[in-house]
Coordinates of C-alpha atoms in Angstrom, one line a residue:
Chain V
M261 CA 15.1 0.1 -15.2
P262 CA 15.6 3.6 -16.4
R263 CA 12.6 5.7 -15.8
T264 CA 12.8 7.7 -18.9
A265 CA 10.0 7.9 -21.4
Q266 CA 10.8 6.9 -24.9
S267 CA 9.1 9.1 -27.4
S268 CA 6.4 7.3 -29.2
P269 CA 4.3 8.8 -31.9
G270 CA 1.0 8.2 -30.2
A271 CA 1.7 9.8 -26.9
A272 CA 1.5 13.5 -27.6
R273 CA 1.0 14.6 -24.0
K274 CA 4.3 13.2 -23.1
V275 CA 5.2 12.7 -19.5
G276 CA 7.6 15.2 -18.2
T277 CA 10.6 13.2 -17.4
A278 CA 12.9 15.9 -18.6
A279 CA 16.6 15.0 -18.3
P280 CA 17.9 16.3 -14.9
S281 CA 19.8 19.5 -15.6
T282 CA 21.9 20.4 -12.6
F283 CA 24.5 18.3 -11.0
L284 CA 22.5 18.1 -7.8
E285 CA 19.5 16.8 -9.6
R286 CA 21.6 14.2 -11.4
A287 CA 23.0 13.1 -8.1
L288 CA 19.5 12.8 -6.7
V289 CA 18.4 10.7 -9.6
V290 CA 21.2 8.3 -9.0
L291 CA 20.4 8.2 -5.3
S292 CA 16.8 7.4 -5.9
R293 CA 17.6 4.6 -8.2
Y294 CA 20.3 3.1 -6.1
R295 CA 19.2 3.8 -2.6
E296 CA 20.7 0.7 -1.0
A297 CA 23.9 1.1 -3.0
S298 CA 24.4 4.7 -1.8
I299 CA 24.0 3.8 1.8
A300 CA 26.3 0.8 1.3
V301 CA 28.9 3.2 0.1
V302 CA 28.4 5.3 3.3
A303 CA 28.8 2.2 5.4
L304 CA 31.9 1.2 3.6
V305 CA 33.5 4.6 3.9
L306 CA 32.8 4.6 7.6
A307 CA 34.3 1.2 8.0
I308 CA 37.4 2.2 6.1
Y309 CA 37.7 5.4 8.1
F310 CA 37.5 3.6 11.5
Q311 CA 39.8 0.8 10.2
V312 CA 42.4 3.4 9.3
G313 CA 41.8 5.5 12.4
S314 CA 42.1 2.6 14.8
N315 CA 45.2 1.1 13.2
G316 CA 43.4 -1.9 11.9
E317 CA 41.6 -2.7 15.1
F318 CA 38.1 -2.0 13.9
L319 CA 37.9 -5.0 11.6
S320 CA 39.4 -7.3 14.2
S321 CA 37.0 -10.1 15.1
Q322 CA 36.7 -8.8 18.6
E323 CA 35.5 -5.3 17.7
L324 CA 33.6 -6.5 14.6
S325 CA 31.7 -8.9 16.8
V326 CA 30.5 -6.1 19.0
V327 CA 29.6 -3.8 16.0
L328 CA 27.7 -6.7 14.2
R329 CA 26.0 -7.6 17.5
D330 CA 24.6 -4.1 17.7
T331 CA 23.9 -4.1 13.9
G332 CA 21.8 -7.3 14.5
R333 CA 19.9 -5.8 17.4
Y334 CA 19.1 -2.5 15.6
G335 CA 18.6 -4.1 12.2
L336 CA 16.0 -6.7 13.4
I337 CA 13.8 -4.0 14.8
A338 CA 14.6 -1.5 12.0
V339 CA 13.4 -3.9 9.3
A340 CA 10.1 -4.2 11.0
E341 CA 9.9 -0.4 11.4
V342 CA 10.6 -0.1 7.7
M343 CA 7.6 -2.3 6.9
L344 CA 5.4 -0.1 9.2
M345 CA 6.9 3.1 7.9
I346 CA 6.0 2.0 4.4
T347 CA 2.4 1.6 5.4
G348 CA 2.6 5.2 6.9
E349 CA 2.7 4.0 10.5
I350 CA 5.4 3.8 13.2
D351 CA 5.9 1.7 16.4
L352 CA 7.7 3.4 19.3
S353 CA 6.8 0.7 21.7
V354 CA 9.4 -1.7 20.4
G355 CA 11.9 -0.7 23.0
S356 CA 9.6 -1.9 25.8
T357 CA 8.6 -5.1 24.0
F358 CA 12.4 -5.8 23.6
S359 CA 12.7 -5.8 27.4
L360 CA 9.4 -7.4 28.3
A361 CA 9.4 -10.4 26.1
P362 CA 12.7 -11.9 27.3
Y363 CA 11.8 -11.0 30.9
V364 CA 8.7 -13.1 30.6
M365 CA 10.6 -15.8 28.9
V366 CA 13.2 -16.1 31.7
L367 CA 10.5 -15.9 34.4
M368 CA 8.6 -18.7 32.8
S369 CA 11.7 -20.9 32.5
I370 CA 12.8 -20.2 36.1
G371 CA 9.4 -20.2 37.7
W372 CA 7.7 -23.0 35.9
G373 CA 10.7 -24.9 34.6
V374 CA 9.6 -24.5 31.0
P375 CA 12.5 -25.1 28.5
L376 CA 13.8 -21.8 27.1
A377 CA 12.9 -22.9 23.6
V378 CA 9.3 -23.0 24.6
S379 CA 9.3 -19.8 26.8
A380 CA 11.1 -18.0 23.9
V381 CA 8.2 -18.8 21.6
A382 CA 5.8 -17.6 24.3
G383 CA 7.8 -14.3 24.6
I384 CA 7.7 -13.8 20.8
L385 CA 3.9 -14.5 20.8
L386 CA 3.6 -11.9 23.5
G387 CA 5.3 -9.5 21.1
V388 CA 2.9 -10.5 18.4
L389 CA 0.0 -9.8 20.8
I390 CA 1.4 -6.4 21.7
G391 CA 1.6 -5.6 17.9
L392 CA -2.0 -6.8 17.5
V393 CA -3.1 -4.4 20.2
N394 CA -1.1 -1.5 18.8
G395 CA -2.5 -2.2 15.4
I396 CA -6.1 -2.5 16.5
I397 CA -6.0 0.7 18.6
T398 CA -4.5 2.5 15.6
V399 CA -6.8 1.3 12.8
R400 CA -10.1 0.8 14.7
F401 CA -10.0 3.7 17.1
R402 CA -8.1 5.9 14.6
V403 CA -5.4 6.9 17.0
P404 CA -2.2 7.9 15.2
S405 CA 0.3 5.2 15.7
L406 CA 2.8 7.7 17.0
I407 CA 0.5 8.3 20.0
T408 CA -0.8 4.7 20.4
T409 CA 2.7 3.4 20.7
V410 CA 4.0 6.1 23.0
G411 CA 1.2 5.0 25.2
T412 CA 1.9 1.3 25.0
F413 CA 5.7 2.0 25.3
F414 CA 5.2 3.5 28.8
L415 CA 2.6 1.0 29.8
L416 CA 4.8 -2.0 28.9
Q417 CA 7.9 -0.3 30.4
G418 CA 6.0 0.2 33.6
V419 CA 4.9 -3.5 33.6
V420 CA 8.4 -4.9 33.1
V421 CA 10.0 -2.7 35.8
S422 CA 7.3 -3.4 38.3
I423 CA 7.4 -7.2 37.9
Y424 CA 10.6 -7.6 39.9
N425 CA 11.4 -4.1 41.1
S426 CA 13.6 -3.2 38.1
Q427 CA 16.0 -6.0 38.9
P428 CA 17.8 -7.9 36.1
I429 CA 17.4 -11.6 36.5
V430 CA 19.9 -14.2 35.6
A431 CA 18.7 -16.3 32.7
P432 CA 19.3 -20.1 32.6
V433 CA 21.7 -21.5 30.1
Q434 CA 20.3 -24.4 28.1
E435 CA 22.4 -25.7 25.2
P436 CA 22.0 -25.8 22.4
F437 CA 19.3 -23.1 22.7
N438 CA 21.8 -20.5 23.9
E439 CA 24.6 -21.2 21.5
I440 CA 22.2 -21.0 18.6
F441 CA 20.5 -17.8 19.7
G442 CA 23.3 -15.5 20.7
E443 CA 25.7 -17.0 23.3
N444 CA 29.2 -16.1 22.3
L445 CA 31.5 -19.1 22.7
Y446 CA 34.3 -17.5 20.8
S447 CA 37.7 -17.3 22.5
P448 CA 40.9 -16.0 21.0
T449 CA 42.3 -19.5 20.5
D450 CA 39.4 -20.5 18.3
S451 CA 39.4 -20.1 14.5
V452 CA 37.0 -17.5 13.3
W453 CA 35.7 -20.1 10.9
S454 CA 34.8 -22.7 13.6
W455 CA 31.4 -23.1 15.1
H456 CA 32.7 -21.1 18.1
G457 CA 33.9 -18.4 15.8
L458 CA 30.5 -18.3 14.2
T459 CA 28.7 -17.9 17.5
A460 CA 30.4 -14.5 17.8
F461 CA 28.1 -13.4 15.0
T462 CA 24.9 -15.2 15.6
P463 CA 22.8 -12.1 16.5
F464 CA 23.9 -10.5 13.2
L465 CA 23.4 -13.7 11.2
W466 CA 19.8 -14.1 12.5
T467 CA 19.1 -10.6 11.5
L468 CA 20.7 -11.0 8.1
V469 CA 18.5 -14.0 7.4
I470 CA 15.4 -12.2 8.5
V471 CA 16.2 -9.0 6.6
L472 CA 16.8 -11.0 3.4
A473 CA 13.5 -12.8 4.0
M474 CA 11.7 -9.5 4.6
A475 CA 13.3 -8.1 1.4
L476 CA 11.7 -11.0 -0.4
V477 CA 8.4 -10.4 1.4
L478 CA 8.4 -6.7 0.5
N479 CA 9.4 -7.0 -3.1
R480 CA 8.1 -10.4 -4.2
T481 CA 4.8 -11.2 -2.4
T482 CA 1.3 -9.9 -2.5
F483 CA 1.6 -8.9 1.1
G484 CA 4.6 -6.7 0.3
L485 CA 2.8 -5.2 -2.7
H486 CA -0.2 -4.4 -0.6
T487 CA 2.0 -2.9 2.1
I488 CA 3.4 -0.5 -0.4
A489 CA 0.0 0.3 -1.8
T490 CA -1.4 1.0 1.7
G491 CA 1.2 3.6 2.4
S492 CA 1.4 5.1 -1.1
N493 CA -2.3 5.7 -1.6
I494 CA -4.5 4.4 1.2
V495 CA -7.8 5.5 -0.4
G496 CA -6.9 4.2 -3.8
A497 CA -5.7 0.9 -2.3
R498 CA -9.0 0.5 -0.4
E499 CA -11.0 1.3 -3.6
I500 CA -9.1 -1.4 -5.5
G501 CA -9.7 -3.9 -2.7
V502 CA -6.6 -3.9 -0.6
R503 CA -7.5 -4.6 3.0
T504 CA -5.4 -1.7 4.3
D505 CA -6.4 -2.1 8.0
R506 CA -5.4 -5.7 8.0
I507 CA -2.1 -4.9 6.2
K508 CA -1.3 -2.4 8.9
V509 CA -2.2 -4.7 11.8
Y510 CA -0.1 -7.5 10.3
N511 CA 2.8 -5.2 10.1
F512 CA 2.4 -4.1 13.7
M513 CA 2.4 -7.8 14.7
I514 CA 5.6 -8.3 12.7
A515 CA 7.1 -5.3 14.6
G516 CA 6.1 -6.8 17.9
A517 CA 7.5 -10.2 17.0
F518 CA 10.8 -8.9 15.8
A519 CA 11.3 -6.6 18.8
A520 CA 10.5 -9.6 21.1
G521 CA 12.9 -11.8 19.0
A522 CA 15.7 -9.2 19.2
G523 CA 15.1 -9.1 23.0
V524 CA 15.2 -12.9 23.3
I525 CA 18.5 -13.0 21.4
N526 CA 19.9 -10.2 23.5
T527 CA 19.0 -11.9 26.7
T528 CA 20.4 -15.2 25.5
Q529 CA 23.6 -13.5 24.6
F530 CA 24.2 -12.0 28.1
A531 CA 22.3 -14.7 30.0
S532 CA 20.5 -12.0 31.8
A533 CA 17.1 -10.3 31.4
D534 CA 17.3 -6.7 32.1
P535 CA 14.1 -4.7 32.3
L536 CA 16.0 -1.6 31.1
A537 CA 17.7 -3.4 28.2
G538 CA 15.6 -1.7 25.6
G539 CA 14.0 1.5 26.4
P540 CA 13.4 4.7 24.4
F541 CA 17.0 4.8 23.2
L542 CA 16.8 1.5 21.4
T543 CA 13.5 2.5 19.8
L544 CA 15.1 5.6 18.4
Q545 CA 18.2 3.8 17.3
A546 CA 16.1 1.4 15.3
I547 CA 14.2 4.2 13.7
A548 CA 17.4 6.0 13.0
A549 CA 18.7 2.9 11.2
A550 CA 15.5 2.7 9.1
V551 CA 15.8 6.3 8.2
I552 CA 19.5 6.3 7.4
G553 CA 18.8 3.1 5.4
G554 CA 16.6 5.2 3.0
T555 CA 13.1 4.8 4.3
S556 CA 11.1 8.0 4.7
L557 CA 8.3 8.4 7.1
L558 CA 5.9 9.5 4.3
G559 CA 4.9 6.0 3.4
G560 CA 4.9 4.1 0.1
S561 CA 8.5 3.4 -0.2
G562 CA 11.3 1.9 1.8
T563 CA 14.0 -0.8 1.7
A564 CA 14.5 -3.8 3.9
I565 CA 18.2 -4.2 2.9
G566 CA 18.7 -0.5 3.7
S567 CA 17.5 -1.1 7.3
L568 CA 20.4 -3.5 7.8
L569 CA 22.9 -1.1 6.2
G570 CA 21.5 1.7 8.3
A571 CA 21.8 -0.4 11.4
F572 CA 25.4 -1.0 10.5
V573 CA 26.0 2.7 10.2
V574 CA 24.4 3.4 13.6
A575 CA 26.4 0.6 15.3
T576 CA 29.6 1.7 13.6
L577 CA 29.1 5.3 14.7
N578 CA 28.3 4.2 18.3
N579 CA 31.3 1.8 18.6
G580 CA 33.8 3.2 16.2
L581 CA 34.1 6.6 17.8
V582 CA 34.3 5.1 21.3
M583 CA 37.0 2.7 20.1
M584 CA 39.0 5.7 18.7
G585 CA 38.9 7.2 22.2
A586 CA 36.0 9.6 21.9
Q587 CA 33.5 10.0 24.7
A588 CA 30.5 7.7 24.3
T589 CA 28.3 10.8 24.2
V590 CA 30.1 12.3 21.3
S591 CA 28.9 9.6 19.0
D592 CA 25.4 10.9 19.5
I593 CA 26.4 14.1 17.8
Y594 CA 27.4 12.3 14.7
L595 CA 24.4 10.0 14.8
G596 CA 22.0 13.0 15.2
A597 CA 23.7 14.7 12.2
A598 CA 23.5 11.5 10.2
I599 CA 19.8 11.1 10.9
V600 CA 19.0 14.7 9.8
L601 CA 21.1 14.5 6.7
A602 CA 19.5 11.1 5.7
M603 CA 16.1 12.4 6.2
I604 CA 16.7 15.6 4.2
L605 CA 18.1 13.3 1.5
N606 CA 15.1 10.9 1.6
V607 CA 12.6 13.7 1.4
Q608 CA 14.4 15.5 -1.4
V609 CA 14.6 12.3 -3.4
D610 CA 10.9 11.8 -3.0
R611 CA 10.1 15.4 -3.9
M612 CA 12.3 15.2 -6.9
R613 CA 10.4 12.2 -8.1
A614 CA 7.1 14.0 -7.5
R615 CA 8.4 17.0 -9.5
R616 CA 9.3 14.8 -12.4
R617 CA 5.8 13.6 -12.6
V618 CA 4.4 16.8 -14.0
Chain G
M203 CA -24.0 8.6 -35.8
S204 CA -22.8 5.6 -34.0
Q205 CA -26.2 5.1 -32.5
N206 CA -27.2 3.8 -35.9
A207 CA -24.3 1.4 -35.8
I208 CA -25.4 -0.2 -32.6
P209 CA -28.9 -1.6 -32.4
A210 CA -31.0 -0.6 -29.5
L211 CA -31.0 -3.0 -26.5
N212 CA -33.8 -5.6 -26.7
P213 CA -36.4 -4.5 -24.1
D214 CA -36.7 -8.1 -22.9
T215 CA -33.1 -8.2 -21.8
P216 CA -33.0 -9.3 -18.2
V217 CA -32.2 -6.9 -15.4
I218 CA -28.8 -7.7 -13.9
L219 CA -28.7 -5.1 -11.2
E220 CA -31.3 -3.4 -9.1
M221 CA -30.5 -0.9 -6.5
N222 CA -33.7 -0.3 -4.5
R223 CA -34.4 2.7 -2.4
I224 CA -30.8 3.4 -1.4
S225 CA -30.4 6.1 1.2
K226 CA -27.1 7.4 2.6
T227 CA -26.2 10.3 4.9
F228 CA -22.8 11.4 5.9
G229 CA -23.3 13.1 9.3
A230 CA -25.6 16.1 8.6
V231 CA -25.2 15.7 4.8
T232 CA -27.9 13.7 3.0
A233 CA -26.2 12.2 -0.1
L234 CA -28.9 9.9 -1.3
V235 CA -32.7 9.6 -0.7
D236 CA -34.5 6.5 -1.8
V237 CA -32.6 6.2 -5.0
S238 CA -33.5 3.2 -7.2
I239 CA -31.7 2.3 -10.4
K240 CA -32.0 -0.7 -12.8
L241 CA -29.4 -2.0 -15.1
R242 CA -30.1 -4.6 -17.8
K243 CA -27.6 -7.0 -19.2
G244 CA -25.3 -5.3 -21.8
E245 CA -26.9 -1.9 -21.2
V246 CA -24.9 1.3 -20.9
L247 CA -26.5 3.6 -18.4
A248 CA -25.5 7.2 -18.0
L249 CA -25.7 8.7 -14.6
V250 CA -25.9 12.5 -14.9
G251 CA -26.4 15.3 -12.6
D252 CA -24.7 18.3 -11.0
N253 CA -21.7 18.1 -8.7
G254 CA -22.8 16.9 -5.3
A255 CA -25.9 15.2 -6.7
G256 CA -24.9 11.9 -5.2
K257 CA -23.6 10.1 -8.3
S258 CA -20.2 9.1 -6.8
T259 CA -21.8 8.1 -3.5
L260 CA -24.3 5.8 -5.4
I261 CA -21.6 4.0 -7.3
K262 CA -19.3 3.8 -4.3
I263 CA -22.2 1.9 -2.6
L264 CA -22.4 -0.4 -5.5
S265 CA -18.6 -1.0 -5.4
G266 CA -18.7 -1.8 -1.7
F267 CA -16.7 1.2 -0.7
H268 CA -19.6 2.8 1.2
H269 CA -22.4 1.0 2.9
P270 CA -26.0 2.2 2.4
D271 CA -28.0 3.3 5.5
S272 CA -31.1 1.6 3.9
G273 CA -32.0 0.0 0.7
T274 CA -31.1 -3.2 -1.1
I275 CA -29.0 -4.3 -3.9
V276 CA -30.2 -7.2 -6.1
Y277 CA -27.4 -8.5 -8.3
Q278 CA -27.9 -11.3 -10.8
G279 CA -31.2 -12.2 -9.1
K280 CA -29.9 -12.3 -5.5
E281 CA -29.7 -9.7 -2.8
V282 CA -26.1 -9.0 -2.1
H283 CA -24.2 -7.1 0.6
F284 CA -20.8 -5.9 -0.4
H285 CA -18.7 -5.4 2.7
S286 CA -15.7 -4.1 0.8
P287 CA -14.5 -3.3 -2.8
R288 CA -12.8 -6.6 -2.6
D289 CA -16.2 -8.4 -2.4
A290 CA -17.7 -6.4 -5.3
R291 CA -14.6 -7.1 -7.5
A292 CA -14.7 -10.8 -6.6
Q293 CA -18.3 -10.9 -7.9
G294 CA -17.6 -9.2 -11.2
I295 CA -18.2 -5.5 -10.4
E296 CA -15.3 -3.4 -11.5
T297 CA -15.1 0.3 -10.8
V298 CA -13.0 3.1 -12.1
Y299 CA -13.1 5.8 -9.5
Q300 CA -12.7 9.5 -10.1
D301 CA -9.4 9.4 -8.4
L302 CA -8.4 6.3 -10.5
A303 CA -7.1 4.4 -7.4
L304 CA -3.6 4.1 -8.9
I305 CA -0.7 3.4 -6.6
N306 CA 2.0 5.9 -7.5
D307 CA 4.8 4.0 -6.0
L308 CA 4.1 0.8 -8.0
S309 CA 4.8 0.0 -11.6
I310 CA 2.1 0.0 -14.2
Y311 CA 1.9 -3.8 -14.4
H312 CA 1.6 -4.1 -10.6
N313 CA -1.2 -1.5 -10.7
M314 CA -2.9 -3.6 -13.4
F315 CA -2.9 -6.7 -11.3
I316 CA -3.2 -5.5 -7.8
G317 CA -5.9 -7.4 -6.0
R318 CA -5.6 -10.3 -8.4
E319 CA -1.9 -11.0 -8.6
Y320 CA -0.4 -14.0 -10.4
H321 CA 1.8 -16.2 -8.3
K322 CA 4.4 -18.8 -8.8
H323 CA 5.6 -21.3 -6.2
I324 CA 9.3 -21.5 -5.5
L325 CA 10.5 -23.7 -2.7
G326 CA 7.0 -23.7 -1.2
M327 CA 6.8 -19.9 -1.2
K328 CA 4.0 -18.1 -3.0
L329 CA 5.8 -15.4 -4.8
L330 CA 4.6 -12.8 -7.3
D331 CA 4.9 -13.9 -10.9
N332 CA 6.2 -10.5 -12.1
R333 CA 7.3 -11.7 -15.5
K334 CA 3.9 -13.1 -16.3
M335 CA 2.1 -9.9 -15.0
R336 CA 4.6 -7.7 -17.0
E337 CA 4.0 -9.6 -20.2
L338 CA 0.2 -9.8 -19.8
A339 CA 0.0 -6.1 -19.0
Q340 CA 2.1 -5.1 -22.0
T341 CA 0.2 -7.3 -24.4
Y342 CA -3.2 -6.2 -23.0
L343 CA -2.4 -2.4 -23.1
N344 CA -1.0 -2.8 -26.6
S345 CA -4.1 -4.6 -27.8
L346 CA -6.2 -1.7 -26.5
G347 CA -4.0 0.7 -28.3
I348 CA -2.9 2.4 -25.1
Q349 CA 0.4 4.2 -25.4
I350 CA 2.7 4.0 -22.4
P351 CA 6.4 4.3 -22.2
S352 CA 7.0 0.9 -20.4
V353 CA 4.9 -1.2 -18.1
N354 CA 7.9 -1.1 -15.7
S355 CA 7.6 2.6 -15.0
T356 CA 5.8 3.7 -11.9
V357 CA 2.4 5.3 -12.7
D358 CA 3.5 8.6 -11.1
L359 CA 5.5 9.2 -14.3
L360 CA 2.4 9.0 -16.5
S361 CA 0.4 11.8 -18.0
G362 CA -3.2 12.3 -16.8
G363 CA -4.5 10.6 -20.0
Q364 CA -2.2 7.7 -19.6
R365 CA -3.2 7.2 -16.0
Q366 CA -6.9 7.2 -16.9
S367 CA -6.3 4.7 -19.7
V368 CA -4.4 2.4 -17.4
A369 CA -7.2 2.6 -14.8
V370 CA -9.8 1.8 -17.5
A371 CA -7.7 -1.0 -18.9
R372 CA -7.4 -2.5 -15.5
S373 CA -11.1 -2.5 -14.9
I374 CA -12.0 -4.2 -18.2
Y375 CA -9.2 -6.7 -18.1
S376 CA -11.1 -9.2 -16.0
S377 CA -14.2 -9.1 -18.2
P378 CA -16.5 -7.9 -15.5
T379 CA -20.2 -8.4 -15.4
I380 CA -20.8 -4.7 -14.4
L381 CA -18.4 -1.9 -15.2
V382 CA -18.7 1.4 -13.4
L383 CA -16.9 4.4 -14.7
D384 CA -16.9 7.6 -12.7
E385 CA -16.0 10.4 -15.2
P386 CA -13.7 8.3 -17.3
L387 CA -13.1 11.1 -19.7
A388 CA -12.4 13.9 -17.2
A389 CA -8.7 14.2 -17.6
L390 CA -8.5 13.3 -21.2
G391 CA -7.6 15.3 -24.2
V392 CA -9.9 15.2 -27.3
R393 CA -8.1 12.3 -29.0
E394 CA -7.5 10.3 -25.8
G395 CA -11.2 10.8 -24.9
A396 CA -12.3 9.6 -28.2
H397 CA -10.1 6.5 -27.7
V398 CA -11.7 5.6 -24.3
L399 CA -15.1 6.4 -25.7
G400 CA -14.3 3.9 -28.5
L401 CA -13.4 1.3 -25.9
I402 CA -16.8 1.8 -24.3
Q403 CA -18.5 1.6 -27.6
N404 CA -16.8 -1.7 -28.4
L405 CA -18.0 -3.1 -25.1
R406 CA -21.5 -1.9 -25.8
R407 CA -21.5 -3.5 -29.3
Q408 CA -20.7 -6.9 -27.7
R409 CA -23.5 -6.4 -25.1
S410 CA -21.6 -8.7 -22.7
V411 CA -20.9 -6.2 -19.9
S412 CA -23.3 -3.8 -18.3
I413 CA -21.9 -0.3 -17.8
I414 CA -22.8 2.6 -15.5
L415 CA -21.2 5.7 -16.8
I416 CA -20.9 9.0 -14.8
V417 CA -20.3 11.7 -17.4
H418 CA -20.8 15.4 -17.7
N419 CA -20.7 15.9 -21.5
Y420 CA -24.2 15.2 -22.9
N421 CA -22.8 14.7 -26.3
Q422 CA -21.0 11.7 -25.0
V423 CA -24.1 10.5 -23.2
F424 CA -26.0 10.3 -26.4
E425 CA -23.1 8.8 -28.3
V426 CA -22.5 5.7 -26.1
C427 CA -25.4 5.3 -23.7
D428 CA -28.7 3.4 -23.9
R429 CA -30.4 5.1 -21.0
I430 CA -30.1 8.2 -18.8
N431 CA -30.7 8.5 -15.1
F432 CA -30.7 12.1 -13.9
L433 CA -29.7 12.5 -10.3
H434 CA -30.5 15.7 -8.5
S435 CA -30.0 16.4 -4.8
G436 CA -29.8 12.7 -4.0
E437 CA -32.9 11.8 -6.0
I438 CA -33.5 10.3 -9.5
V439 CA -35.6 12.9 -11.3
L440 CA -35.5 11.4 -14.8
D441 CA -35.1 7.9 -16.2
A442 CA -35.3 7.9 -19.9
S443 CA -33.8 6.0 -22.9
T444 CA -31.5 8.0 -25.1
S445 CA -33.5 7.1 -28.2
E446 CA -36.5 8.8 -26.7
T447 CA -34.9 11.8 -25.3
S448 CA -33.0 14.5 -27.1
E449 CA -30.0 16.3 -26.0
E450 CA -32.0 19.6 -26.1
Q451 CA -34.6 18.1 -23.7
L452 CA -31.9 17.0 -21.3
I453 CA -30.2 20.4 -21.4
R454 CA -33.7 22.0 -20.7
I455 CA -34.0 19.9 -17.6
V456 CA -30.5 20.9 -16.4
K457 CA -31.2 24.5 -17.1
S458 CA -34.7 24.5 -15.5
G459 CA -33.4 26.1 -12.4
L460 CA -31.8 25.0 -9.2
G461 CA -35.0 24.0 -7.4
R462 CA -35.9 20.3 -7.2
Q463 CA -39.5 21.1 -8.2
A464 CA -38.5 22.9 -11.3
I465 CA -36.3 20.0 -12.4
A466 CA -38.9 17.5 -11.6
A467 CA -41.5 19.4 -13.5
A468 CA -39.2 19.7 -16.6
A469 CA -38.4 16.0 -16.3
A470 CA -42.2 15.2 -16.1
E471 CA -42.7 17.3 -19.2
V472 CA -40.0 15.3 -21.0
R473 CA -41.5 12.1 -19.9
A474 CA -45.0 13.1 -21.0
G475 CA -43.5 14.0 -24.4
T476 CA -41.7 10.8 -24.9
E477 CA -44.6 8.6 -23.7
S478 CA -46.8 10.1 -26.4
T479 CA -44.4 9.2 -29.1
S480 CA -43.3 5.8 -28.0
T481 CA -44.3 2.8 -26.0
G482 CA -42.0 3.7 -23.1
G483 CA -38.7 2.4 -22.1
L484 CA -37.9 0.4 -19.0

């Protein structure tokens, strides 16, 4: 919907949506209107660049499986960060929840003989509980979530490494749980379109389903509407009856659940629960994906689909450069630059919208 | 004047709201001391007073946004405790706050219906019925003669007057029992102000909704209100009906100096004057 005001005779004090004059302003208008589309173009350009640069290897099922696996891992956490960032909060503890939940899952299944399907649910519920605690500390005790979740990050990381002396433990394999939730049964003799071929992409497909569901939640439900209202104008939202504290806590719980879920899928995939699987780096990669996807930290706006596209960009930069023979560390330079550029762009787009208000 | 057009409120009209001896402090700041107000069905009550007199605090207690330290609220004959604005809205008390409580990142129609969204069920999912809300918002705003570019635009693109109009429209959409307007004319130009004033006057003519109006322009007080409560330093110093008080008297009170005593004395004088010429108001 074009955001230009038609001139009507009654409205003398017309809103100032003056036509953008400079090329830069016009470009920003297009970007603000089609945020997801613009990041999709970036993702596409990157994919083409690596496809050409690697002589067609990038889009081989082998490499793509790795890129999409990482996209799935980052994207699942990123979409939850997007929801939180829209409310004006952030969760840095997701990296620890990612390690702890599957660790608990595997310990339960090994120690007590609980089926993985049950212990996985327990692990995800643990994530929900962590989110609840993060949320309550943030809204009840008025600790900024940046601080709350740095605290819970270290606390949970400490717990998971002290359980078994930092040792990874081998996870049991129970079909069909494993092949549904991440185990890769694909071998070069299989067709990509067979069930085995599909399992090469299960982490991504789960994330895709959940991201689409979250896009629906954000844009088409009362909860989504109230999430945006909370971050956009928290006092106004409260005045009009939005339960902003509750909305924030629910979004923290979603973040905990999704981080735990991503951890469970990761562990199922490698049949191993590693206390160091997540960590601060994963947290930051997920936030990078959210930011590159077009969500600013200022609250009030963000895109669920963008988080998946952002995750793809992060995963592509990580894997593509390595595939082309670069040192693994070099990809961080590009990732860092991409985050800063994306953030400048997000903030500028927001500012430009604010300017057009007057 | 329009006062002739609208007959005075019948003195036997039942009281719909009583706020009794409300006190509220914020830390070291005393906002309200034993403030009591009464509102009858269909009445338009003006709450006037200087900045910082406690007007906004009082209405935010009524709307459930603040909680009183002491005092009671009797609404429709029952004592009520509003824990949140949601409670108050659910019971028919709508408030237009000074800041308007509009969500800049949402469209006009979402702003109109936030807190009481329409839903449709698709595959067992409870989704927003955006089309219905869009159409209802458009129809309603048109019926009130409020000019906006499109209900799809986000409210951050509206002018001050348009924002205020949307906020007022939102509050009267649900036909509330009590409507509270905190400076509804503050950001409006002359013509837009007259328009909103006309909306209030229409509601007053129907006598179906009771209105508390915080307003600074005494002209407007006498144009649309039945009664005036003058709040000074957290206390009600004057409670008089507009038909028994003149604008000059009100201005005299306001100008009677900054001290509470001076204002109270002037108010007493006004009261004494009005009592001798009439049988007294509420």
